[in-house]
Amino acid sequence: MGSNTFETKLLSIQSNLLNFAYALTSNREDANDLLQDTVLKVLDSEDKYISNVNFKGWAFTIMRNLFINKYRRQSRSVVVIDRSEDLYQLNMSQDSGLDTPEGAINAKEITAMIRSFPEDLRRPFSMLISGYHYNEIAEELNLPVGTIKSRIFQARKKLQKRLGDYRFD
């Protein structure tokens, strides 16, 4: 098979997907679980992929929606919303709800949350979830890698706090 096959495309963005999963979860084990669930969902959704669509962006959207829906299910299943850091250490179901309008609305709201961050946090975080590596972000923004990692960490914590305060009806 040629290098342009669906599976080859998926394999070529594994490290990008893992970085994005880690940006969302802040935990290696959860990031690996989210990556695995995303790969399974992407492979299961191959028939829904349109070849002229940005493959990487499509896969990232699937991951983001899996993450959001995992949080939504957890918030509906508890009487008191858990606001601890462990909130993101939950089991994920295979049903992503990708086709529901609520999933799309919440993805837009997450994106709006990220866009509301101060420029010094938003830009490196947005670059990371777009698939750039830390060293590429540092080079692009002309900042030390340590500064980039710190800003991405701060942005991740800010997003987690806002998600923790967010009520899904």
Coordinates of C-alpha atoms in Angstrom, one line a residue, residues 1-145:
M1 CA 0.0 0.0 0.0
G2 CA 1.1 3.6 -0.6
S3 CA 2.3 6.0 2.0
N4 CA -1.0 7.9 1.7
T5 CA -3.2 5.2 3.3
F6 CA -5.5 6.0 6.1
E7 CA -3.5 3.9 8.6
T8 CA -0.3 5.5 7.5
K9 CA -1.7 9.0 8.0
L10 CA -2.9 7.9 11.5
L11 CA 0.5 6.5 12.4
S12 CA 2.2 9.6 11.2
I13 CA 0.4 11.8 13.8
Q14 CA 0.6 9.5 16.8
S15 CA 3.1 11.8 18.6
N16 CA 1.0 14.9 17.9
L17 CA -2.1 13.1 19.2
L18 CA -0.3 12.0 22.3
N19 CA 0.9 15.6 23.0
F20 CA -2.7 16.8 22.6
A21 CA -4.0 14.1 24.9
Y22 CA -1.5 15.1 27.5
A23 CA -2.4 18.8 27.1
L24 CA -6.0 17.9 27.8
T25 CA -5.4 15.4 30.7
S26 CA -2.2 16.4 32.3
N27 CA -1.6 12.8 33.1
R28 CA 0.5 10.3 31.1
E29 CA -1.7 7.3 31.8
D30 CA -4.9 9.2 31.0
A31 CA -3.2 10.6 27.9
N32 CA -2.3 7.1 26.7
D33 CA -5.9 5.9 27.3
L34 CA -7.3 8.9 25.4
L35 CA -4.9 8.3 22.6
Q36 CA -6.0 4.6 22.4
D37 CA -9.7 5.5 22.4
T38 CA -9.1 8.1 19.7
V39 CA -7.2 5.7 17.5
L40 CA -10.0 3.2 17.8
K41 CA -12.6 5.8 17.1
V42 CA -10.7 7.2 14.1
L43 CA -10.3 3.7 12.7
D44 CA -13.9 2.9 13.3
S45 CA -14.9 6.2 11.6
E46 CA -12.7 5.7 8.4
D47 CA -15.9 5.6 6.3
K48 CA -16.9 9.1 7.5
Y49 CA -13.5 10.7 6.6
I50 CA -13.6 12.9 3.5
S51 CA -10.2 12.8 1.7
N52 CA -10.0 16.6 1.1
V53 CA -10.4 17.3 4.8
N54 CA -7.4 18.0 7.0
F55 CA -6.8 14.6 8.4
K56 CA -4.8 15.8 11.4
G57 CA -7.5 18.4 12.3
W58 CA -10.2 15.7 11.9
A59 CA -8.4 13.3 14.3
F60 CA -7.8 16.1 16.8
T61 CA -11.5 17.0 16.7
I62 CA -12.3 13.3 17.5
M63 CA -9.9 13.4 20.4
R64 CA -11.2 16.7 21.8
N65 CA -14.8 15.4 21.5
L66 CA -14.0 12.1 23.3
F67 CA -12.4 14.1 26.1
I68 CA -15.3 16.5 26.4
N69 CA -17.9 13.8 26.3
K70 CA -16.0 11.8 29.0
Y71 CA -16.2 14.9 31.2
R72 CA -19.9 15.4 30.4
R73 CA -20.8 11.8 31.3
Q74 CA -18.9 12.1 34.6
S75 CA -20.6 15.4 35.5
R76 CA -24.1 13.9 34.9
S77 CA -23.3 10.7 36.9
V78 CA -22.4 12.3 40.2
V79 CA -24.5 14.3 42.6
V80 CA -21.7 16.6 43.6
I81 CA -19.3 17.6 40.9
D82 CA -15.8 16.5 41.7
R83 CA -13.6 19.5 41.5
S84 CA -10.3 17.7 42.3
E85 CA -7.5 17.1 39.9
D86 CA -8.6 13.5 39.8
L87 CA -11.7 14.5 37.9
Y88 CA -9.8 13.7 34.6
Q89 CA -8.9 10.2 35.8
L90 CA -12.1 8.5 34.7
N91 CA -12.9 5.5 32.6
M92 CA -13.9 6.4 29.1
S93 CA -16.6 4.7 27.1
Q94 CA -16.3 3.9 23.4
D95 CA -19.4 6.0 22.5
S96 CA -18.1 9.4 21.9
G97 CA -21.4 11.2 21.0
L98 CA -19.6 12.8 18.1
D99 CA -22.7 13.0 16.0
T100 CA -24.7 14.8 18.7
P101 CA -25.3 18.6 18.4
E102 CA -24.4 18.9 22.1
G103 CA -20.9 17.6 21.4
A104 CA -20.4 20.2 18.7
I105 CA -21.6 23.0 20.9
N106 CA -19.4 22.0 23.7
A107 CA -16.3 21.7 21.5
K108 CA -17.0 25.3 20.3
E109 CA -17.3 26.4 23.9
I110 CA -14.0 24.7 24.8
T111 CA -12.4 26.5 21.8
A112 CA -13.9 29.8 23.0
M113 CA -12.4 29.2 26.5
I114 CA -9.0 28.7 25.0
R115 CA -9.4 31.8 22.8
S116 CA -10.2 33.8 25.9
F117 CA -6.8 33.0 27.5
P118 CA -4.1 35.8 27.5
E119 CA -2.0 35.8 24.4
D120 CA 1.1 34.5 26.2
L121 CA -0.8 31.4 27.3
R122 CA -3.1 30.9 24.4
R123 CA -0.6 31.0 21.6
P124 CA 1.8 28.2 22.8
F125 CA -1.2 26.1 24.0
S126 CA -3.0 26.5 20.6
M127 CA 0.3 25.6 18.8
L128 CA 0.7 22.5 21.0
I129 CA -2.8 21.2 20.3
S130 CA -2.3 22.0 16.6
G131 CA 0.5 19.5 16.6
Y132 CA 3.7 21.5 17.2
H133 CA 6.4 20.1 19.5
Y134 CA 7.7 22.2 22.4
N135 CA 11.0 23.0 20.7
E136 CA 9.1 24.1 17.5
I137 CA 6.9 26.4 19.6
A138 CA 9.9 27.8 21.4
E139 CA 11.7 28.5 18.2
E140 CA 8.6 30.1 16.6
L141 CA 8.0 32.4 19.6
N142 CA 11.7 33.0 20.3
L143 CA 11.4 31.8 23.9
P144 CA 13.2 29.1 26.0
V145 CA 11.6 25.7 25.9

